[in-house]
Structures are given as structure tokens and as C-alpha cells.
Coordinates of C-alpha atoms in Angstrom, one line a residue:
M1 CA -64.1 22.7 58.9
S2 CA -63.1 19.4 57.2
G3 CA -61.0 16.7 58.9
R4 CA -59.0 15.7 55.6
K5 CA -55.3 16.6 55.6
N6 CA -53.9 18.6 52.8
G7 CA -51.0 17.2 50.7
V8 CA -50.3 14.8 47.7
A9 CA -52.5 11.8 47.5
T10 CA -50.7 8.4 47.6
A11 CA -50.7 6.6 44.3
P12 CA -52.6 3.3 44.2
W13 CA -50.6 0.0 44.1
P14 CA -51.1 -0.8 40.4
E15 CA -49.8 2.6 39.2
R16 CA -46.8 2.2 41.6
L17 CA -45.9 -1.2 40.2
E18 CA -46.0 0.1 36.6
R19 CA -43.5 2.9 37.4
V20 CA -41.1 0.4 39.1
A21 CA -41.2 -1.9 36.0
L22 CA -40.5 1.0 33.6
F23 CA -37.5 2.0 35.8
L24 CA -36.1 -1.5 35.7
L25 CA -36.5 -1.8 32.0
L26 CA -34.6 1.5 31.5
V27 CA -31.7 0.3 33.8
A28 CA -31.5 -3.0 31.9
A29 CA -31.4 -1.3 28.5
L30 CA -28.5 1.0 29.7
A31 CA -26.6 -1.9 31.2
L32 CA -26.7 -4.1 28.0
P33 CA -23.3 -4.3 26.3
R34 CA -22.9 -2.4 23.1
V35 CA -22.7 -4.4 19.9
G36 CA -19.5 -3.8 17.9
T37 CA -19.9 -2.6 14.4
A38 CA -16.4 -3.0 13.2
A39 CA -16.1 -5.9 10.8
E40 CA -14.0 -8.8 11.9
R41 CA -10.6 -9.3 10.1
E42 CA -9.8 -12.5 8.2
R43 CA -7.5 -15.0 9.7
V44 CA -4.9 -17.6 8.5
N45 CA -3.8 -20.5 10.7
A46 CA -0.3 -21.5 10.1
V47 CA 2.1 -24.3 11.2
L48 CA 5.9 -23.9 10.6
A49 CA 8.7 -26.5 10.8
S50 CA 12.1 -25.0 11.1
D51 CA 14.6 -23.7 13.6
P52 CA 13.0 -21.5 16.3
A53 CA 15.1 -18.5 15.3
A54 CA 14.2 -18.9 11.7
I55 CA 10.5 -19.2 12.5
E56 CA 10.6 -15.8 14.4
K57 CA 12.1 -14.2 11.3
I58 CA 9.5 -15.7 8.9
L59 CA 6.5 -14.9 11.2
A60 CA 7.7 -11.2 11.5
A61 CA 7.8 -10.9 7.7
L62 CA 4.6 -12.7 7.0
R63 CA 2.6 -10.8 9.7
A64 CA 3.7 -7.4 8.4
S65 CA 2.9 -8.4 4.8
L66 CA -0.6 -10.0 5.6
D67 CA -1.6 -7.2 7.9
R68 CA -1.6 -4.9 4.8
Q69 CA -4.3 -7.2 3.3
G70 CA -6.3 -7.1 6.6
V71 CA -5.4 -10.7 7.5
D72 CA -4.2 -11.9 10.9
L73 CA -1.7 -14.8 11.3
V74 CA -2.2 -17.4 14.1
A75 CA 0.9 -19.6 14.1
A76 CA 2.3 -22.6 15.8
S77 CA 5.5 -24.7 15.3
A78 CA 6.0 -28.4 14.7
A79 CA 9.0 -30.7 14.5
R80 CA 7.9 -32.0 11.0
I81 CA 4.9 -31.8 8.8
D82 CA 3.2 -34.8 7.2
P83 CA 1.5 -33.9 3.9
L84 CA -1.3 -36.4 4.8
D85 CA -2.2 -34.0 7.7
V86 CA -2.7 -31.3 5.1
A87 CA -5.0 -33.6 3.0
R88 CA -7.1 -34.7 6.1
H89 CA -7.2 -31.5 8.1
P90 CA -10.7 -30.6 9.2
L91 CA -12.3 -27.4 7.7
D92 CA -13.9 -24.8 9.9
R93 CA -16.3 -23.0 7.5
S94 CA -18.0 -20.9 10.2
A95 CA -18.1 -17.2 10.2
A96 CA -15.4 -17.1 12.9
G97 CA -13.2 -19.7 11.2
P98 CA -9.9 -19.0 9.3
V99 CA -9.9 -18.1 5.6
A100 CA -7.0 -20.5 4.9
Y101 CA -4.6 -23.0 6.6
L102 CA -0.9 -22.6 5.9
W103 CA 2.0 -25.1 6.4
L104 CA 5.7 -24.1 5.8
D105 CA 8.0 -27.2 6.0
L106 CA 11.6 -26.0 5.8
T107 CA 13.0 -29.2 7.4
A108 CA 12.2 -31.4 4.4
D109 CA 14.8 -32.3 1.7
Q110 CA 12.6 -30.1 -0.6
P111 CA 11.2 -27.1 1.5
T112 CA 7.6 -26.7 0.6
M113 CA 4.6 -24.5 1.2
Y114 CA 1.1 -26.1 1.5
L115 CA -2.0 -23.8 1.5
L116 CA -5.5 -25.1 2.2
D117 CA -8.4 -22.9 1.1
A118 CA -11.0 -23.2 4.0
R119 CA -13.9 -22.2 1.7
S120 CA -13.3 -24.3 -1.5
G121 CA -11.2 -27.1 0.2
L122 CA -8.5 -26.9 -2.6
V123 CA -4.8 -27.5 -1.7
Y124 CA -2.1 -25.5 -3.3
V125 CA 1.5 -26.9 -3.1
R126 CA 4.6 -24.8 -3.9
P127 CA 8.2 -26.0 -3.6
L128 CA 10.5 -23.3 -2.3
A129 CA 14.2 -22.7 -3.2
V130 CA 15.2 -21.8 0.3
R131 CA 17.1 -23.2 3.3
A132 CA 16.0 -24.2 6.8
D133 CA 17.4 -20.8 8.0
P134 CA 16.6 -18.4 5.1
D135 CA 18.7 -15.4 4.4
A136 CA 17.1 -12.0 3.4
V137 CA 16.6 -12.9 -0.2
E138 CA 15.0 -16.3 0.6
L139 CA 12.9 -14.7 3.3
E140 CA 11.6 -12.2 0.6
L141 CA 10.8 -15.1 -1.6
I142 CA 8.7 -16.8 1.1
R143 CA 6.9 -13.5 1.8
L144 CA 6.0 -13.0 -1.9
V145 CA 4.8 -16.6 -2.4
V146 CA 2.6 -16.6 0.7
D147 CA 1.3 -13.0 0.2
S148 CA 0.2 -13.6 -3.5
S149 CA -1.4 -16.9 -2.6
V150 CA -3.5 -15.6 0.2
E151 CA -4.4 -12.6 -1.9
A152 CA -5.7 -15.0 -4.6
I153 CA -7.8 -16.8 -2.0
L154 CA -9.3 -13.6 -0.7
K155 CA -10.3 -12.6 -4.3
G156 CA -12.0 -16.0 -4.8
R157 CA -9.7 -17.4 -7.4
A158 CA -9.4 -21.2 -7.6
L159 CA -5.9 -22.2 -6.4
G160 CA -4.7 -25.8 -6.3
V161 CA -6.3 -29.2 -6.5
S162 CA -9.0 -31.0 -4.5
R163 CA -7.9 -32.7 -1.3
D164 CA -8.9 -36.1 -2.7
E165 CA -6.6 -35.6 -5.7
F166 CA -3.8 -34.3 -3.5
E167 CA -4.1 -37.4 -1.2
R168 CA -4.0 -39.7 -4.2
S169 CA -0.8 -38.0 -5.4
L170 CA 0.8 -38.9 -2.1
A171 CA 0.2 -42.7 -2.5
P172 CA 3.2 -44.7 -3.8
A173 CA 3.0 -45.6 -7.5
P174 CA 1.9 -49.3 -8.0
A175 CA 4.6 -51.8 -9.1
P176 CA 4.4 -52.7 -12.7
E177 CA 2.7 -56.1 -13.4
P178 CA 5.1 -58.9 -14.5
A179 CA 4.9 -59.8 -18.1
P180 CA 2.8 -62.9 -18.8
K181 CA 4.8 -66.0 -19.5
P182 CA 4.5 -67.3 -23.1
E183 CA 2.4 -70.3 -23.6
P184 CA 4.2 -73.4 -24.8
A185 CA 3.9 -73.8 -28.6
P186 CA 2.5 -77.0 -30.0
K187 CA 5.6 -77.4 -32.1
P188 CA 9.1 -76.9 -30.9
E189 CA 9.4 -73.3 -32.0
P190 CA 11.3 -70.7 -30.1
A191 CA 9.0 -68.7 -28.0
P192 CA 9.0 -64.9 -28.7
K193 CA 10.7 -62.8 -26.0
P194 CA 8.2 -60.7 -24.0
E195 CA 8.6 -56.9 -24.6
P196 CA 9.7 -55.0 -21.6
A197 CA 7.0 -52.9 -20.0
P198 CA 7.5 -49.1 -20.8
K199 CA 8.7 -47.1 -17.9
P200 CA 6.3 -44.5 -16.7
E201 CA 7.5 -41.0 -17.6
P202 CA 8.0 -38.8 -14.5
A203 CA 5.5 -35.9 -14.1
P204 CA 7.0 -32.5 -14.9
E205 CA 7.8 -30.5 -11.8
S206 CA 7.2 -26.8 -11.6
E207 CA 10.5 -24.8 -11.3
P208 CA 10.5 -22.8 -8.2
A209 CA 11.5 -19.1 -8.6
S210 CA 15.0 -18.3 -7.4
E211 CA 17.4 -15.3 -7.3
S212 CA 19.5 -16.7 -10.2
E213 CA 16.5 -16.9 -12.6
S214 CA 16.1 -13.9 -15.0
T215 CA 13.8 -12.5 -17.5
W216 CA 13.9 -9.9 -20.3
A217 CA 11.7 -6.8 -20.8
I218 CA 11.4 -4.6 -24.0
T219 CA 9.7 -1.3 -23.7
A220 CA 8.9 1.9 -25.8
G221 CA 8.3 5.2 -24.4
Y222 CA 8.3 9.0 -24.7
S223 CA 10.7 11.2 -22.7
G224 CA 11.3 14.9 -22.0
T225 CA 14.3 16.6 -20.6
M226 CA 14.4 20.2 -19.4
L227 CA 17.6 21.9 -20.8
S228 CA 16.8 25.4 -19.5
T229 CA 13.8 27.4 -18.2
D230 CA 12.4 27.8 -21.8
T231 CA 13.9 24.8 -23.5
V232 CA 12.6 21.2 -23.4
A233 CA 14.1 18.4 -25.4
Q234 CA 11.6 15.5 -26.1
G235 CA 11.2 12.4 -28.2
P236 CA 10.7 8.7 -28.4
E237 CA 13.0 6.0 -26.8
L238 CA 13.4 2.2 -27.0
S239 CA 14.9 0.1 -24.2
T240 CA 15.7 -3.5 -23.3
E241 CA 16.4 -4.8 -19.8
R242 CA 17.7 -8.0 -18.2
R243 CA 15.8 -8.6 -14.9
W244 CA 16.8 -10.6 -11.8
L245 CA 15.0 -10.6 -8.4
R246 CA 17.3 -7.8 -7.0
L247 CA 18.9 -6.3 -10.1
R248 CA 17.9 -4.9 -13.4
L249 CA 20.5 -4.0 -16.2
G250 CA 19.1 -1.9 -19.1
V251 CA 20.2 0.0 -22.2
T252 CA 18.1 2.8 -23.7
L253 CA 18.3 4.5 -27.1
L254 CA 16.9 8.0 -27.4
Q255 CA 16.1 10.1 -30.4
Q256 CA 15.0 13.7 -29.7
L257 CA 12.9 15.8 -32.0
P258 CA 14.6 18.9 -33.7
L259 CA 14.8 21.8 -31.2
A260 CA 15.3 25.5 -32.0
V261 CA 17.0 27.8 -29.7
T262 CA 16.8 31.6 -30.5
R263 CA 18.8 34.3 -28.8
G264 CA 18.7 37.8 -30.3
D265 CA 19.3 37.7 -34.0
V266 CA 20.9 34.2 -34.0
D267 CA 19.3 30.9 -33.6
M268 CA 20.4 27.3 -33.6
R269 CA 18.7 24.1 -34.7
L270 CA 19.7 21.0 -32.4
L271 CA 19.1 17.4 -33.4
S272 CA 20.2 15.0 -30.6
S273 CA 20.6 11.2 -30.2
G274 CA 21.6 9.4 -27.1
I275 CA 22.2 6.2 -25.2
R276 CA 21.9 5.3 -21.5
F277 CA 23.3 2.3 -19.5
V278 CA 21.5 2.0 -16.1
A279 CA 21.6 -0.5 -13.2
G280 CA 18.4 -0.6 -11.2
F281 CA 17.6 -2.1 -7.8
P282 CA 13.9 -3.0 -7.5
T283 CA 11.7 -3.8 -4.5
A284 CA 8.2 -5.2 -4.6
I285 CA 5.3 -3.0 -3.1
T286 CA 2.4 -5.3 -4.0
S287 CA 2.1 -8.4 -6.2
H288 CA 1.6 -6.2 -9.2
L289 CA 3.4 -2.9 -8.3
S290 CA 7.2 -2.4 -7.8
A291 CA 9.5 0.5 -7.3
S292 CA 13.2 0.8 -8.3
F293 CA 16.1 3.3 -8.0
G294 CA 18.8 3.3 -10.7
L295 CA 22.2 4.8 -11.5
G296 CA 24.1 4.8 -14.8
A297 CA 25.9 6.8 -17.5
G298 CA 25.2 7.9 -21.1
V299 CA 26.2 10.2 -23.9
D300 CA 24.3 12.6 -26.2
A301 CA 25.5 13.5 -29.6
T302 CA 24.0 16.7 -31.0
R303 CA 24.1 18.1 -34.5
V304 CA 24.2 22.0 -34.1
T305 CA 23.2 24.0 -37.1
P306 CA 23.7 27.8 -36.5
R307 CA 21.5 30.2 -38.5
G308 CA 21.4 34.0 -38.8
N309 CA 24.0 36.8 -39.0
G310 CA 27.5 35.4 -38.6
A311 CA 26.4 31.9 -38.5
Q312 CA 29.2 29.2 -38.5
P313 CA 29.0 25.9 -40.4
A314 CA 27.1 23.0 -38.7
F315 CA 29.1 21.0 -36.2
W316 CA 28.7 18.1 -33.6
A317 CA 28.6 18.4 -29.9
T318 CA 29.0 15.5 -27.5
D319 CA 27.8 15.5 -23.9
P320 CA 28.8 12.7 -21.5
L321 CA 26.3 12.3 -18.7
L322 CA 25.8 10.7 -15.4
V323 CA 22.1 9.7 -14.7
A324 CA 20.0 8.9 -11.6
M325 CA 16.4 7.9 -11.7
A326 CA 13.4 6.4 -9.8
T327 CA 10.9 4.2 -11.5
L328 CA 7.4 3.0 -10.5
E329 CA 6.1 0.0 -12.5
H330 CA 2.7 -1.8 -12.7
A331 CA 2.6 -5.3 -14.2
L332 CA -0.5 -6.9 -15.8
G333 CA 0.5 -10.4 -16.8
A334 CA 3.3 -9.9 -19.4
A335 CA 2.4 -6.3 -20.0
V336 CA 4.2 -3.6 -18.0
V337 CA 3.6 0.2 -17.6
S338 CA 6.1 2.4 -15.9
V339 CA 6.7 6.0 -15.0
R340 CA 10.3 7.2 -14.6
I341 CA 11.6 10.5 -13.1
G342 CA 15.3 11.2 -13.1
V343 CA 18.1 13.7 -13.5
D344 CA 21.0 13.9 -15.9
M345 CA 24.3 15.6 -15.0
D346 CA 26.4 17.1 -17.8
L347 CA 30.0 16.4 -17.0
L348 CA 31.4 19.0 -19.5
A349 CA 29.0 22.0 -18.6
T350 CA 28.6 22.6 -22.4
R351 CA 28.2 26.2 -23.6
Y352 CA 27.2 27.5 -27.1
L353 CA 29.2 30.5 -28.3
V354 CA 28.6 33.0 -31.1
A355 CA 31.6 34.7 -32.9
R356 CA 31.1 38.2 -34.0
S357 CA 33.5 40.7 -35.7
D358 CA 34.3 42.4 -32.4
A359 CA 34.2 39.5 -29.9
T360 CA 32.9 36.1 -29.0
S361 CA 30.0 35.9 -26.6
V362 CA 27.9 33.1 -24.9
L363 CA 24.8 32.5 -26.9
W364 CA 23.2 29.8 -24.7
T365 CA 24.2 27.7 -21.7
P366 CA 22.1 24.6 -20.9
W367 CA 21.6 23.6 -17.3
R368 CA 24.3 21.2 -16.0
W369 CA 21.6 19.3 -13.9
R370 CA 18.7 18.4 -16.2
P371 CA 15.5 16.9 -14.8
S372 CA 13.7 14.4 -17.0
A373 CA 10.5 12.3 -17.0
T374 CA 9.5 9.2 -19.1
L375 CA 6.3 7.1 -19.7
R376 CA 6.9 3.6 -20.9
F377 CA 4.9 0.6 -22.2
G378 CA 6.2 -2.8 -22.9
F379 CA 6.3 -6.6 -22.3
A380 CA 8.3 -8.9 -20.0
F381 CA 9.1 -12.5 -21.1

């Protein structure tokens, strides 16, 4: 009989230390913070000089607009803004630094936006036709200018001038040198009068965009209008439009292709021309995309030529209309492309009759509410 006790043999010290070390490594690996994978958003640092209530309105509009570009806005206020601070502001080009620095000075005699590209070091200066406490229209102008400028920087487009050139433009112009005195002539002759130094011409200033400014647009398109379940009038159209920031007034000429309507043993040939007057109310979606809703009136003149048994002589039919439409427009420089969807309401509820020997019956009744669609191409200038 052996004197050794039965059971599990104790592990030697080196093996025990190895197990403890492996356990500690596992705990440390689980305790390490997880590394985020989400990409950091871009940031714009801003300084605003205006009334505190006006600053709150401006920041609310800018933050909502820049957030759609994936850009955060970090803002502070100041009593005044010195353009030299813009020219000499230090640049943080680290990965965590801002993509741009923004200054909005609404307390100056000429309200101005300064934008400094943190990557290229270029300074973009834009005068603003706004007041220290901007209204809704002026607030939209500030939003459009800042939004499009930051978008250009994010896309890598050069915007503005170098900081050295900007700082040189802030220096006062040197006084003109006095004209040299004429030397005494050896003979008593009258000395010629020195010509006055020419005055330096002032540099042209860029005209800031304002609500009172307007442009023109001319477009050509192709439209279709549904008159009934089996009848669609279609044809080309030409329009011209006067455009302001918040209003568009346009007139459109339409020429529809010949249209045949057949009912039983009688048919008609319709040839229509029309005119539309529309007032539109646009709003910007992005720097290149806008939408508008319009209301207006118009009239269609239709030459009706009956054919078949009992056909009457050709005659003219006139339809006064009320129109409503929605437009989506994309601009690429001066070129514009738009899609328009609308509805025409016939004020007279026109019906087409056929007179037979025994009675008069309704041949065809177009819809009073007529949906339409148009595709347009043109240029704004």
C-alpha cells in the first residue's frame, strides 16, 4: 500500500505564472477603449460683430445650412472686427483644425464678410447689402453667401487673394509726390507750368447682390396637357421671365400640334395656340437647385374643323384658364434646366356638340381640370 495521496497534482510555479500573465493580458485587452470609426466632421470658426439678438438669428440660419454640408459652426461675438486681424490670424492646419475662419462684421459702415481658407491661406472678402439687424430677406442673403463660399472651399476651389496681398490692400495709399520745381532759365524766359499729376482712378468695387437686382431668362420647352382620358394636347413653347430674389414674372407662348378627336362617325381636328402669364415665388434648395410655386392666367384659342356626316363649317373656340404650377430648376452657370408640373382650370367648361337632323348631342367634353407637364432648357442673363 502506497503512502501517496490521490488527487490533482499542484502545477509548478513557472506554469502558474504563465497562466496569470495570460489572464491579465486578456483583461487589459477587454478594458481598452474602443476606437471610433466615424469620420470627424469639418468645422468653421466664426466671429460675428452685431447686436446679440441679430447674432442669434444669423447663427441659427448658418448652423442649419452648414449642417447639411456636414460642417459644424463654432462661433464667438466681438464688439468690432479689424481687417488686420483677418490678415494676420494664425492658421491651424492640423487634422483637428477648422477648414475655414469666418468673420461677419455688421457694425461697419459697409457690412462685410471675411472668409479665410485654413488650407490655402487665401482671404475672400464680400461686401453685404444688409443692416446690423437683418430682416428675413437680408438673413437669406447672408446664408446664401456663406453657404456657397464654404462649399467652394470644401470642393478645393481657389477663393480670394493671398493674405499678403490682402494686407497690402489695407495700407493707405501713398501721397502723390510734389511736382519738381522748374530750374531757372539762363535767359529771362517764362518757366513752363508743371502739369498736374494725374489722379489715380479708383478700383472698381464689386456690386453686392440685393433684393432689388433682377435678371432675365429665356427658355424653350415642350409641354403636354391631358384633356381627357384618351386625349393629350402637346407641342413646343417659348417663354421669357424677369427674375428677382423672391419673385419671378413670366409670359409663355404655346403652339400645340394638330389633334384629332373621333366619336362615332364624326371627328374633329383641333389646332390650338395659347398664352400664359405666371407669377412665381422661388426658394433656394442648394447653390444650384431651386424650387418655385406659381399662379397665373391664360387663354387658348382653338380652330375646330368638324369632319364627317353632318359636319358644320370650321369655327374658333376660346378657353380662358387659371393656372397653378410647381417648378424644379437646376442652374449650371448661365444655363438652366427645369421641370414644371401644373394644372389648368377651364373657366367656361367647354363642350363640343354635333347637330343632327333629329337632335343636338354632346360629341366631346374636355376635362375642366387639366394636368400638364413641361421640360424646359434656356439661359439666364
